[in-house]
Short mmCIF file of C-alpha atoms and ligand atoms in Angstrom, two decimals:
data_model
loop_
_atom_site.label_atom_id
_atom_site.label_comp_id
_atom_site.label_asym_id
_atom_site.label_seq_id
_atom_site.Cartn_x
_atom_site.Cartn_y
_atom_site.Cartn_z
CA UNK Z 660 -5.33 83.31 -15.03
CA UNK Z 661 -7.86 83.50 -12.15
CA UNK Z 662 -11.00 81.11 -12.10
CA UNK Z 663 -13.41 84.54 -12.81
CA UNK Z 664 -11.98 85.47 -16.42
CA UNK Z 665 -12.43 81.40 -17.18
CA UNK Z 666 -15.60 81.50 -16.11
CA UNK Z 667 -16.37 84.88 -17.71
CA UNK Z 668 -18.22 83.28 -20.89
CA UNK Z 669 -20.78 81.07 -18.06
CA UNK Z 670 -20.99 84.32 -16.17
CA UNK Z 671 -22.55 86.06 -19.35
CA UNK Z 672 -25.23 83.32 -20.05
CA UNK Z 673 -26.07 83.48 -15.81
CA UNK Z 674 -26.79 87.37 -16.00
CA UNK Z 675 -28.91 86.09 -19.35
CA UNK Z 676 -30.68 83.73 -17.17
CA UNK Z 677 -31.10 86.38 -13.97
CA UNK Z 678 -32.87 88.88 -16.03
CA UNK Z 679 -35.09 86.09 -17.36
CA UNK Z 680 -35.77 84.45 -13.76
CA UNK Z 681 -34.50 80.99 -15.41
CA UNK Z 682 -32.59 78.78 -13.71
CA UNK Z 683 -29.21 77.10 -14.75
CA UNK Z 684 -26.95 74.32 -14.00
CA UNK Z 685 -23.30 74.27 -13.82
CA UNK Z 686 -21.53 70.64 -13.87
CA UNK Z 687 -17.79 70.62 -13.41
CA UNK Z 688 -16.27 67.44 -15.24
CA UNK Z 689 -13.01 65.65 -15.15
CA UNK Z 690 -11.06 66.77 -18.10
CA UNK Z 691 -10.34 63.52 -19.41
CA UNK Z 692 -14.47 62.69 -19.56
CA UNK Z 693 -14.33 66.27 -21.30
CA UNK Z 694 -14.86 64.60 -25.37
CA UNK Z 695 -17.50 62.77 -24.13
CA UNK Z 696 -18.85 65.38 -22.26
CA UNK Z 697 -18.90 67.69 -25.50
CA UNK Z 698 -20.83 64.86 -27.44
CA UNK Z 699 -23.92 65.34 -24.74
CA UNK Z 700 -23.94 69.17 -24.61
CA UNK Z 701 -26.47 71.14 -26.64
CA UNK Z 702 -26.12 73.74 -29.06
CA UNK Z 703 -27.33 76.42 -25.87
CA UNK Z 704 -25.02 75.53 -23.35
CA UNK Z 705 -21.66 76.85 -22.86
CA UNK Z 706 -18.37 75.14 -22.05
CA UNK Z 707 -15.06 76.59 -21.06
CA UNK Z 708 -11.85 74.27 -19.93
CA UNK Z 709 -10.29 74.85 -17.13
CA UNK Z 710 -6.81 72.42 -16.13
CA UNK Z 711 -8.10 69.79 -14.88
CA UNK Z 712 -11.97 70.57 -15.15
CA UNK Z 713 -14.70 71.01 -18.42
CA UNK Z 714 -17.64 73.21 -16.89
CA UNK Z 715 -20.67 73.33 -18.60
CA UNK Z 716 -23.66 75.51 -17.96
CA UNK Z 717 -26.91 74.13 -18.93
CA UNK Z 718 -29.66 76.73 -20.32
CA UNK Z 719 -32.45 76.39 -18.24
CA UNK Z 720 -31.81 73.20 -16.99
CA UNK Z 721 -32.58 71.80 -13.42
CA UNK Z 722 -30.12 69.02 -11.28
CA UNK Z 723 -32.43 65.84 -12.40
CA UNK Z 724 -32.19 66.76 -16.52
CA UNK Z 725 -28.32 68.18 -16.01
CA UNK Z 726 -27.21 64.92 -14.44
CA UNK Z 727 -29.65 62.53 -16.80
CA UNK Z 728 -27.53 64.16 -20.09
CA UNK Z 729 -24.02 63.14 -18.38
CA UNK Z 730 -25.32 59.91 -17.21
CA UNK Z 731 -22.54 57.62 -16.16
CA UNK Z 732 -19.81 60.23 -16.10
CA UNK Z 733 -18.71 61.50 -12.60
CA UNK Z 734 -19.64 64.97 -12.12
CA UNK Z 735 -20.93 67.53 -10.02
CA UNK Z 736 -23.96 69.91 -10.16
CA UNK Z 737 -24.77 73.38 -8.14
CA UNK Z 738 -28.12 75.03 -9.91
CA UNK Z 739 -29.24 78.75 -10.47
CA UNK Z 740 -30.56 80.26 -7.94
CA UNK Z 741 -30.99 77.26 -5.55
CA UNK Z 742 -27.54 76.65 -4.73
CA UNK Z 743 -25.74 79.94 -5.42
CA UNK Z 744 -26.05 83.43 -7.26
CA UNK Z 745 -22.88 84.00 -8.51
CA UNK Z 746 -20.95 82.02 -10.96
CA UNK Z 747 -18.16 81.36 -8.70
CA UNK Z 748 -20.02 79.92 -5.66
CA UNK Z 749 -21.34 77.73 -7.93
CA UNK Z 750 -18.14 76.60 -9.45
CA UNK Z 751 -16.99 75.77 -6.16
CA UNK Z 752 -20.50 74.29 -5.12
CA UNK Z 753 -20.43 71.70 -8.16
CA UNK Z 754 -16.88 71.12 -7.91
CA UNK Z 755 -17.22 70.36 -4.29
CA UNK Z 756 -19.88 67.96 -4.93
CA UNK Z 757 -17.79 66.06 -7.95
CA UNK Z 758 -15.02 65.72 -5.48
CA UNK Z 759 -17.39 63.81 -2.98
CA UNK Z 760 -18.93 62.14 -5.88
CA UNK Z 761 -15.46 61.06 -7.58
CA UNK Z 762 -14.83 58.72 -4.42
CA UNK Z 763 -17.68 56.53 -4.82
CA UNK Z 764 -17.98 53.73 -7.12
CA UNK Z 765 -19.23 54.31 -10.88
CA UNK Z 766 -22.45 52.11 -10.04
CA UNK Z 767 -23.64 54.14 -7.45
CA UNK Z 768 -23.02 57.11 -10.08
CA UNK Z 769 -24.54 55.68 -12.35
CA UNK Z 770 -27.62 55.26 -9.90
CA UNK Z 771 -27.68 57.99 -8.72
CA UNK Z 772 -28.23 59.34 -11.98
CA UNK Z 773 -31.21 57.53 -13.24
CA UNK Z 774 -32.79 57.83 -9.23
CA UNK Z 775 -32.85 61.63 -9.57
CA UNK Z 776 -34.44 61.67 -12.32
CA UNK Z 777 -37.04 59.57 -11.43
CA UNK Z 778 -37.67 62.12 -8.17
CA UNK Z 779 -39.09 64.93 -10.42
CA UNK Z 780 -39.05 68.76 -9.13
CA UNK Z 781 -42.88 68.64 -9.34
CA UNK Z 782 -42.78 71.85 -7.19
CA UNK Z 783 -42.61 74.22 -9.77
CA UNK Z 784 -44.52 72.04 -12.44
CA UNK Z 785 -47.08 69.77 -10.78
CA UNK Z 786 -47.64 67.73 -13.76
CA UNK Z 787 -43.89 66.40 -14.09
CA UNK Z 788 -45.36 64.15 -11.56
CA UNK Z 789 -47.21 62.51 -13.97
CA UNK Z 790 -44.88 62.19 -16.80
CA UNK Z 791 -41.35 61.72 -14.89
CA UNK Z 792 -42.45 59.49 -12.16
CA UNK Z 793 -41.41 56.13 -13.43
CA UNK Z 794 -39.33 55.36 -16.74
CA UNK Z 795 -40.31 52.07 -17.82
CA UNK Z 796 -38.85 51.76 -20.77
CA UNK Z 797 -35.42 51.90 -19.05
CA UNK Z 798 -36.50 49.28 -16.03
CA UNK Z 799 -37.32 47.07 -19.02
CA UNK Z 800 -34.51 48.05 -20.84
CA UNK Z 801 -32.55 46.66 -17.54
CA UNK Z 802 -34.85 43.90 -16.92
CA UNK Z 803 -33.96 42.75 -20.24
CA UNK Z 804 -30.42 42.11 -19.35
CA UNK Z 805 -30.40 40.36 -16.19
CA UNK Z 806 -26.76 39.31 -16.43
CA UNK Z 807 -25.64 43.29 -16.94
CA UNK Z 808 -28.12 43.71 -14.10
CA UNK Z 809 -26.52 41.15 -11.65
CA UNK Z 810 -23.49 42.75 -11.52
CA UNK Z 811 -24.54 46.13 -11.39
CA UNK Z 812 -26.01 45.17 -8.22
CA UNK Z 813 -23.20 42.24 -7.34
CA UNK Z 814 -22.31 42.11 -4.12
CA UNK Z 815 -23.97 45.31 -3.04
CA UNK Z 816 -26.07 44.97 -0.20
CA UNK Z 817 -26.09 48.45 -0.56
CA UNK Z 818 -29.40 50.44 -0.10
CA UNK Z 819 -28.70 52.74 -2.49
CA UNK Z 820 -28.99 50.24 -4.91
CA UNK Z 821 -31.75 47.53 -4.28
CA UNK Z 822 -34.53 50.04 -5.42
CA UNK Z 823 -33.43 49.01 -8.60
CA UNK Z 824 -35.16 45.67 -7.80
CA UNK Z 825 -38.20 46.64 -6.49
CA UNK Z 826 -39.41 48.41 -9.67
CA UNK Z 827 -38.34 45.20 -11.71
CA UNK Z 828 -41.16 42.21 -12.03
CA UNK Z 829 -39.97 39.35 -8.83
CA UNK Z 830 -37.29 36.87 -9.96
CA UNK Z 831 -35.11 39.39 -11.65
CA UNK Z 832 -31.57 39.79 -10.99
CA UNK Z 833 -32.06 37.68 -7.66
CA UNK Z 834 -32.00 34.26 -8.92
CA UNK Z 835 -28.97 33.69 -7.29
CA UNK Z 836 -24.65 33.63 -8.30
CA UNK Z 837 -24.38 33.34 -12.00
CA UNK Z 838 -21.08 32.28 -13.67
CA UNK Z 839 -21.70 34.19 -16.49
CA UNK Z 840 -21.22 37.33 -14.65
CA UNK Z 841 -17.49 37.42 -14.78
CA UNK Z 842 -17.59 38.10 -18.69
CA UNK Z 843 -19.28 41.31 -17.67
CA UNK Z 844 -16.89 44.32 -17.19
CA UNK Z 845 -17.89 47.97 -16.18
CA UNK Z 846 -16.80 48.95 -19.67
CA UNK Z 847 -19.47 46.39 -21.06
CA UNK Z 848 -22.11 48.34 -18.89
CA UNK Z 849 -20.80 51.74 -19.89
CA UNK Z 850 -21.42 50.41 -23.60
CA UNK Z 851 -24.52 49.00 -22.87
CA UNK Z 852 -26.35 51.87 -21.35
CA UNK Z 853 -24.40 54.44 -23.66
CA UNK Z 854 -25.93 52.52 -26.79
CA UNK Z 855 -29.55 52.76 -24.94
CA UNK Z 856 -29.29 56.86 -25.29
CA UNK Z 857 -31.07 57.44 -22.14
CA UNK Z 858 -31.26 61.33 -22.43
CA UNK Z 859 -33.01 61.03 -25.70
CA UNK Z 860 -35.24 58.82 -24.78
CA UNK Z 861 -36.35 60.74 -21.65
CA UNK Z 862 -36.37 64.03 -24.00
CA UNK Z 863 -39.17 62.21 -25.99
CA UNK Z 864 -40.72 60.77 -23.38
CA UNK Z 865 -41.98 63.95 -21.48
CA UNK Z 866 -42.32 65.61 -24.87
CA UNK Z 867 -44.88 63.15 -25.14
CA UNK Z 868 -46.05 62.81 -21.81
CA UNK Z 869 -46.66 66.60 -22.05
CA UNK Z 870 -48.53 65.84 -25.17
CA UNK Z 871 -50.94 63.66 -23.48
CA UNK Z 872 -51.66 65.15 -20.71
CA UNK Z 873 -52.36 68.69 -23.07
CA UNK Z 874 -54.71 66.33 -25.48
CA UNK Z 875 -56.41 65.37 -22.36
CA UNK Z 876 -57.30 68.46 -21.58
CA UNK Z 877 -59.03 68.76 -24.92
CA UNK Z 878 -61.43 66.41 -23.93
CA UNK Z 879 -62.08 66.54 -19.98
CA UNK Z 880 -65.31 67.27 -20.35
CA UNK Z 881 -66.39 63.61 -21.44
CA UNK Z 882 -64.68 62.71 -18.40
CA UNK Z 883 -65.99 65.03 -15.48
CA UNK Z 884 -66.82 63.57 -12.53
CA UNK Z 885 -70.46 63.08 -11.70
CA UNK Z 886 -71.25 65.56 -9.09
CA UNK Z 887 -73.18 63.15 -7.62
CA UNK Z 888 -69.74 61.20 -7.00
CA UNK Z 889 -68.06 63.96 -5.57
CA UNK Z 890 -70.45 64.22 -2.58
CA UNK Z 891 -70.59 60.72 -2.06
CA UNK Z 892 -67.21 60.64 -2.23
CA UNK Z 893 -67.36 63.44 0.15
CA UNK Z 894 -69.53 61.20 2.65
CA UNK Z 895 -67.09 58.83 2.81
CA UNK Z 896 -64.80 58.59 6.00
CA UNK Z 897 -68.34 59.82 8.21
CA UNK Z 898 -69.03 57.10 10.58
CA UNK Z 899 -72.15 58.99 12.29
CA UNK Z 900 -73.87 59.62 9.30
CA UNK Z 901 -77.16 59.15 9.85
CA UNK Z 902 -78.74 56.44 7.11
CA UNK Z 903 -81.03 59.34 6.69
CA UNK Z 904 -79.28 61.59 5.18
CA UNK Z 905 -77.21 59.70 3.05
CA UNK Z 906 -80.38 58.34 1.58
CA UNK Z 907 -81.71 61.95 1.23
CA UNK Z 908 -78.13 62.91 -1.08
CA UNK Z 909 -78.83 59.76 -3.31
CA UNK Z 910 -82.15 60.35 -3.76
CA UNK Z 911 -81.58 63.31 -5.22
CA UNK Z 912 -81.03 61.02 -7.89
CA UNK Z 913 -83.93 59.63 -9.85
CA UNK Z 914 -81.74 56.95 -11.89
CA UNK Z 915 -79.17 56.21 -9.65
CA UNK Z 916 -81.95 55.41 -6.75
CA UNK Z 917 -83.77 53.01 -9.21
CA UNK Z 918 -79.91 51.52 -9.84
CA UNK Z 919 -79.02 50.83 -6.65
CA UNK Z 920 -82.17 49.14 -5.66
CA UNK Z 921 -82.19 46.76 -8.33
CA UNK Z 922 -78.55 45.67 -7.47
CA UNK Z 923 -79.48 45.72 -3.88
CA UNK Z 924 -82.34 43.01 -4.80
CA UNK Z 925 -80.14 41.54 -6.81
CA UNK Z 926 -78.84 37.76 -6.53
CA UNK Z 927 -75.39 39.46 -5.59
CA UNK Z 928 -76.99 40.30 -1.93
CA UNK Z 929 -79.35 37.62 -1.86
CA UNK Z 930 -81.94 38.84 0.20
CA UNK Z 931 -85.28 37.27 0.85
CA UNK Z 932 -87.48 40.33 1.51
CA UNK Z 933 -87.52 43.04 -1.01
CA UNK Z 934 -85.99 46.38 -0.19
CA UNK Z 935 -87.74 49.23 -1.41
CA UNK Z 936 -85.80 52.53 0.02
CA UNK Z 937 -82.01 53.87 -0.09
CA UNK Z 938 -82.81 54.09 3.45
CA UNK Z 939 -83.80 50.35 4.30
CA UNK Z 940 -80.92 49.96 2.16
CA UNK Z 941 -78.66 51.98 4.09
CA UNK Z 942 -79.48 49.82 7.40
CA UNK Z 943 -79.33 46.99 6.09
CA UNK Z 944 -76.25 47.16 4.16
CA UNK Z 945 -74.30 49.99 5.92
CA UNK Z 946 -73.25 53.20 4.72
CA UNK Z 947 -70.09 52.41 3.42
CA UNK Z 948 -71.66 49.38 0.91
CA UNK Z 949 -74.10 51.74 -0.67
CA UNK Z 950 -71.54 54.17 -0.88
CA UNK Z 951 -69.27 51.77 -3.00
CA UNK Z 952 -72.33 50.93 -4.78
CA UNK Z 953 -73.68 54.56 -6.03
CA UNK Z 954 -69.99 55.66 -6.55
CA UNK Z 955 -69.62 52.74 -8.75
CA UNK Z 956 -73.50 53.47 -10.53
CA UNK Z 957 -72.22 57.13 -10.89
CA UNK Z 958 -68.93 56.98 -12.68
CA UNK Z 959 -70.07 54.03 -14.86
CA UNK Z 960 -71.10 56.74 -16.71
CA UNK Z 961 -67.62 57.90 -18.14
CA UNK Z 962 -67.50 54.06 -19.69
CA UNK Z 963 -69.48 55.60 -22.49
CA UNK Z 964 -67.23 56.82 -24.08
CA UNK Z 965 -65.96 53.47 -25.32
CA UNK Z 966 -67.09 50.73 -27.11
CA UNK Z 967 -69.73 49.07 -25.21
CA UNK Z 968 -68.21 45.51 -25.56
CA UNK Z 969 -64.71 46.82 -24.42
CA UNK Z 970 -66.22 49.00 -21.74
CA UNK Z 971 -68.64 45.90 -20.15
CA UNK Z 972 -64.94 43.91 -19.80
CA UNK Z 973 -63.01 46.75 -18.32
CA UNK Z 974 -66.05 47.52 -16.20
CA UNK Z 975 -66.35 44.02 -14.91
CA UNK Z 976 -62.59 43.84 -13.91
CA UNK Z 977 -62.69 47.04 -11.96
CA UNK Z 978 -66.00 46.17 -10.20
CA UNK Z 979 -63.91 42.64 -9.48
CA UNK Z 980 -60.46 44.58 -8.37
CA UNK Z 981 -62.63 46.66 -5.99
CA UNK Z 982 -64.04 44.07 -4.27
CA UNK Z 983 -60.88 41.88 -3.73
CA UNK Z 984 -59.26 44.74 -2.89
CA UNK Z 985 -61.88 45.30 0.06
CA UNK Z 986 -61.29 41.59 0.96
CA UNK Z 987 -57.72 41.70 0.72
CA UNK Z 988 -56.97 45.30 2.22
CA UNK Z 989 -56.58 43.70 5.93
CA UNK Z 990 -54.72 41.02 5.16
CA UNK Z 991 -51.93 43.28 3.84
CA UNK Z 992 -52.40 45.66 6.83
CA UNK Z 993 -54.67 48.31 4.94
CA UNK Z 994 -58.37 48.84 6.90
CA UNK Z 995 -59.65 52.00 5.35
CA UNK Z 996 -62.51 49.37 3.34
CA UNK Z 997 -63.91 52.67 1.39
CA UNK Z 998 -60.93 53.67 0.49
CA UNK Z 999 -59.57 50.06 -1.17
CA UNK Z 1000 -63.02 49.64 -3.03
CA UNK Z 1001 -62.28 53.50 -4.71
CA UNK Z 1002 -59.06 52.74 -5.64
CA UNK Z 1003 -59.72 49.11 -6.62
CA UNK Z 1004 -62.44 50.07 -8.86
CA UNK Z 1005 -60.72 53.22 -10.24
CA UNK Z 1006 -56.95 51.89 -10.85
CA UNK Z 1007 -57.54 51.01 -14.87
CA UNK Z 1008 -59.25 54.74 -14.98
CA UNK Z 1009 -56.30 55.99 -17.53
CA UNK Z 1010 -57.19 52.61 -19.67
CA UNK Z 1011 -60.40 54.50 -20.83
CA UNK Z 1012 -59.07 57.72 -21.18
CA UNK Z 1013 -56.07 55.49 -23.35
CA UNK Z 1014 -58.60 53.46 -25.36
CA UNK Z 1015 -61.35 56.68 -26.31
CA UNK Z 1016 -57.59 58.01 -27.85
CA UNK Z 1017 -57.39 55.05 -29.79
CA UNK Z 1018 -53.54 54.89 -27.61
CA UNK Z 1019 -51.85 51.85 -27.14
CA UNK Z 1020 -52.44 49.59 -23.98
CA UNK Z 1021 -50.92 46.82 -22.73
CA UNK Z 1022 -52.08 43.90 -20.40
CA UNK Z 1023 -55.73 43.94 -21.29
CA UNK Z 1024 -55.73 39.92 -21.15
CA UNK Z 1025 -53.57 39.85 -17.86
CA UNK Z 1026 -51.96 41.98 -15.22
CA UNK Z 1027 -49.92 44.30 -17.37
CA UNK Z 1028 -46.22 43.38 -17.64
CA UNK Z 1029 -43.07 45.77 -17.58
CA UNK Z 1030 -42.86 45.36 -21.49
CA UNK Z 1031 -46.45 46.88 -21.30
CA UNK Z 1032 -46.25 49.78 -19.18
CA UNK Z 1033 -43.16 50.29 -21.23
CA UNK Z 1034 -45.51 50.15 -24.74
CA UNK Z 1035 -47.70 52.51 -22.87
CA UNK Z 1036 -45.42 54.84 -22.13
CA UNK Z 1037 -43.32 54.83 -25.58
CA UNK Z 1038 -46.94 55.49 -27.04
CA UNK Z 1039 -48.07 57.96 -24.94
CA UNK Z 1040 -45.05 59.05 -22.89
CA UNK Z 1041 -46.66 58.06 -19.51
CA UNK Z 1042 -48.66 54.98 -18.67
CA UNK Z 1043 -52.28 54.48 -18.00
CA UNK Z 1044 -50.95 54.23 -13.89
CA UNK Z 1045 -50.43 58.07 -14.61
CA UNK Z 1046 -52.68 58.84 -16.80
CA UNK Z 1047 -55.36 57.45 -14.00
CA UNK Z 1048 -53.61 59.46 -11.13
CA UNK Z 1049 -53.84 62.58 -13.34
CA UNK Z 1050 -57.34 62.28 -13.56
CA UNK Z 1051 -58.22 61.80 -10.19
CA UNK Z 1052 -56.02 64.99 -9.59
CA UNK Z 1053 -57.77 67.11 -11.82
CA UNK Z 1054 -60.97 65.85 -10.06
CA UNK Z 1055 -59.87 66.64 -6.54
CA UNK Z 1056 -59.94 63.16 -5.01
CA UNK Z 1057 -57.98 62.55 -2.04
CA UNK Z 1058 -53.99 62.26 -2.44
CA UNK Z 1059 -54.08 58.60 -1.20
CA UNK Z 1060 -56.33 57.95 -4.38
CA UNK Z 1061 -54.21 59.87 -6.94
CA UNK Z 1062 -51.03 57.61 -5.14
CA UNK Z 1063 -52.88 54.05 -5.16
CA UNK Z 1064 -53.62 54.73 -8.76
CA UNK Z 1065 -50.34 55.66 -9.74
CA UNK Z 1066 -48.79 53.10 -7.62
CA UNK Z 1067 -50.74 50.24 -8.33
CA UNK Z 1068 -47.90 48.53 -10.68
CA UNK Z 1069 -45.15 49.76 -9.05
CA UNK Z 1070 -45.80 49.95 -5.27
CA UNK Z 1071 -42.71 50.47 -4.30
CA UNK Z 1072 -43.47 54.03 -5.33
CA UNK Z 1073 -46.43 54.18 -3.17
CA UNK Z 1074 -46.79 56.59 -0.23
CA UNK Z 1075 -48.64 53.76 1.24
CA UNK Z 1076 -47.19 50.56 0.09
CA UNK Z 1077 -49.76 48.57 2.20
CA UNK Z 1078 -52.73 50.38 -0.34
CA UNK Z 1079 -50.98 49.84 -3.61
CA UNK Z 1080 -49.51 46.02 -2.65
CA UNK Z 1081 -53.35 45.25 -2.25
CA UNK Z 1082 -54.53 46.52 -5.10
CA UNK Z 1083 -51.54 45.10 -7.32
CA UNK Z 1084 -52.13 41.62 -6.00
CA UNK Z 1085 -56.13 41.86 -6.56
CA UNK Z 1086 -55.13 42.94 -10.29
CA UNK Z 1087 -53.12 39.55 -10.62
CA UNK Z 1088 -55.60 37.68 -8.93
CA UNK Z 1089 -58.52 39.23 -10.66
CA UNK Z 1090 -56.54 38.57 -14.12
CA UNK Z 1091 -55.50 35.14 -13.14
CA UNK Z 1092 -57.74 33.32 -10.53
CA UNK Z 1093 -54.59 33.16 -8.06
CA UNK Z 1094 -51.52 34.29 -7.29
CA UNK Z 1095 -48.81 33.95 -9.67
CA UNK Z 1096 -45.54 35.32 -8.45
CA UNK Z 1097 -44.30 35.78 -11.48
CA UNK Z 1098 -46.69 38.20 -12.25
CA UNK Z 1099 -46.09 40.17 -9.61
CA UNK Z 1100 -43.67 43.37 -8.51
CA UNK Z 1101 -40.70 42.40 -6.68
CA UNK Z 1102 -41.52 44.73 -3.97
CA UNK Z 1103 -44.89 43.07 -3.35
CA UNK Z 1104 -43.47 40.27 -3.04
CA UNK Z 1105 -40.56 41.41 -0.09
CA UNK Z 1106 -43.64 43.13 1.48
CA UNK Z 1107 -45.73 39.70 1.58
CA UNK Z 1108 -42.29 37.87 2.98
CA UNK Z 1109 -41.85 40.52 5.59
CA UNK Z 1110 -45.54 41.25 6.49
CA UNK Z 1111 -46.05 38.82 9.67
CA UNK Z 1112 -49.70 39.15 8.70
CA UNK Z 1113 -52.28 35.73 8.63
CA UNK Z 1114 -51.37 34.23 5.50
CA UNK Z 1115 -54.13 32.94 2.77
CA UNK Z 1116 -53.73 29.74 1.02
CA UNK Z 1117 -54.24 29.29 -2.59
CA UNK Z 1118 -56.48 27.41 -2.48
CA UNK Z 1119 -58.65 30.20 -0.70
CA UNK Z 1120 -57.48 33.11 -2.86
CA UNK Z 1121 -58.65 31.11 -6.30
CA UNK Z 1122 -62.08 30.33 -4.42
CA UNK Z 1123 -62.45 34.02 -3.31
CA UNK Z 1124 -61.43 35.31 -6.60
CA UNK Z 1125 -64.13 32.65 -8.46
CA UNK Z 1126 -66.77 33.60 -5.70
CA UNK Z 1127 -66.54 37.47 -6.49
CA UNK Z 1128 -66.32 37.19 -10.55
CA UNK Z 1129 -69.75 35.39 -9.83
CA UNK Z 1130 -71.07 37.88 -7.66
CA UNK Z 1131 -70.10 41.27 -9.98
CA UNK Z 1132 -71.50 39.14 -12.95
CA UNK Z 1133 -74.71 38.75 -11.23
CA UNK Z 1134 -74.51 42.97 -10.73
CA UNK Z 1135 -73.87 43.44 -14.70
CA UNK Z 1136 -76.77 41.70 -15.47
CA UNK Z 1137 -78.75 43.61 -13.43
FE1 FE2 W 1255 -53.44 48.65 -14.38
FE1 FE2 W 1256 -56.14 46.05 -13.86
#
């Protein structure tokens, strides 16, 4: 019998596919994976047996989803139209691709599993971005089981694999040899994550990440951005701008004039001699300080839609995150002051979109923890890292915002790690008056060892931290 008529059932479901413009994957399988395989196919897809081989087209079904449902079994994948039109170059496409796959180890399989799932085809659907980008509740899942974890990643010095680490919190799986680790088999592993049902669980978390991000939607317009924000936003980066005309935009601005001069008399500056224009305030101060400042009088405004009490304590920490952000930025090799103060005072923006919902957040009392993000994102399907990213999207701020917002829990994820490492530690620092490591993302951490940059003391973080919390108090009660 020749590989066509065997295929002949797939080949129906492609031409079903072609005249809808869908897409489809075909995985070829070992045929002694093949009951397994059967127990992780949906009612859609369609499965013939070949000798040695299960293939299984997937309805509509890109690589990332196609190789999340087999997790842990070798396979290989070739996708409608991307790698192949006809059902028989993809055969061989996939079944090339299990052959190169079969010679590698299972953990590296397995890996590579969960890692392309986490790189989402936002290309076609930009808000995948948002809702695939991180799955905490698996890195907790892992980080819960340290001894599993160890040797996963024993003895691999492997690349591939140490990205596992830098998502986890710092002391996890690299506390050194463990005895215990010899009880551990691969079949304990393969039990382990079988039992976690990591399809599922990624099924319901974009159904709900889709959910939130739709309900969102609903209300956007009690988020808008000022337009006053937007141009000062749009100011930002011009070095000639003439103190002039930047007074002229804010001015525009009855409230936000009579705002910023109150703060700029305010004990937080200290000045002797009152100042009584934007523009004396502009020369004084600089452009990019009383850019920070009516940026931060602007969006205050979208803290209204909260409870005042909850909103003064969220506000406060931003305000505080901005500013040892700023302080911090060189330190960790990031200059672009504006920029840190934006994202330092924005990076809790999806809290308030989370809390007006009445969803569930986590680490309001500290720097949030794996366990929360995780809470978050069982809640809500993403976490309020997203959520804040999303926003910032839908408002057109600058990519490097929409990343450090994302990022700033994870910065391993970051575009620019320098950005988000700064504006994770000033969340711990902010939260806790100094650094506690164990607090912090393991990646941060390898970034501070291998940064050759001046190094702070304790000693002068806690003071720095203390000084600041006085200063943005002083602000508040303006
Ligand atoms: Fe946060
Ligand atoms: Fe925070």
């Amino acid at each position: 019998m020749k590989h066509t008529d065997i295929l002949a059932p797939l080949d129906v479901e492609l031409q079903k596919v072609r005249s809808l413009g869908g897409s489809m994957s075909i995985v070829v399988i070992p045929q002694r994976y093949a009951d397994k395989a059967l127990g992780y196919k949906r009612a859609v897809d369609t499965a013939v047996s070949m000798k040695d081989y299960l293939v299984v087209g997937l309805f509509n079904t890109q690589a990332s989803e196609a190789s999340a449902r087999f997790l842990s079994l070798p396979k290989g994948i070739a996708v409608y139209p991307q790698d192949g039109k006809e059902i028989e170059t993809l055969f061989f496409e996939a079944l090339e691709r299990l052959r190169f796959m079969g010679t590698t180890p299972w953990v590296k399989r397995l890996w590579d599993s969960i890692k392309d799932t986490r790189s989402s085809e936002f290309k076609d659907d930009p808000e995948s971005r948002f809702i695939s980008s991180t799955f905490y509740q698996f890195l907790a899942f892992l980080a819960a089981h340290p001894t599993e974890m160890k040797y996963l990643l024993k003895g691999s010095d492997n690349p591939e694999l140490s990205w596992v680490m830098d998502y986890l919190p710092y002391g996890h799986g690299n506390t050194g040899e463990s005895h215990q680790n010899e009880n551990v088999s691969e079949d304990d592993i393969t039990a382990l994550v079988q039992s976690w049902h990591y399809q599922e669980k990624m099924e319901t978390k974009s159904e709900k990440g889709k959910n939130t991000l739709r309900r969102f939607r609903n209300i956007e317009h009690l988020f808008t951005l000022p337009s006053i924000s937007q141009e000062i936003i749009g100011l930002a980066g011009d070095t000639l701008l003439a103190a002039s005309k930047m007074a002229g935009i804010i001015e525009k601005d009855p409230v936000l004039t009579s705002r910023i001069l109150k703060v700029v008399n305010s004990a937080f500056y200290g000045f002797h001699r009152q100042i009584d224009s934007v523009e004396q305030a502009v020369v004084i101060l600089g452009n990019d300080e009383v850019i920070n400042l009516a940026f931060s009088i602007a969006i205050h405004k979208i803290l209204e839609t909260i409870s005042p009490e909850v909103a003064k304590r969220l506000w406060e920490h931003c305000l505080v995150v901005a500013h040892l952000s700023q302080w911090l930025g060189p330190y960790m090799g990031y200059t672009n002051k504006q920029r840190l103060y934006t994202v330092g005072l924005l990076h809790d923006l999806g809290k308030i979109v989370f809390l007006q919902r009445g969803h569930f957040i986590g680490g309001f009392a500290g720097p949030a923890s794996l366990e929360d993000l995780a809470g978050e994102e069982i809640d809500s399907g993403i976490s309020h890292a997203e959520m804040g990213g999303y926003i910032a999207e839908r408002w057109n701020l600058p990519e490097a915002i929409v990343d450090g917002l994302m990022s700033h829990h994870l910065p391993s994820k970051a575009r620019d790690m320098s950005l988000a490492v700064t504006v994770h530690l000033a969340d711990v620092l902010a939260h806790c008056g100094g650094i506690d490591l164990a607090k912090v993302n393991s990646a941060a951490v390898s970034y501070l060892s291998e940064r050759k940059g001046p190094a702070i003391s304790q000693d002068e973080l806690s003071q720095r931290a203390g000084d600041i919390v006085q200063r943005v108090k002083t602000i508040l009660e303006t």
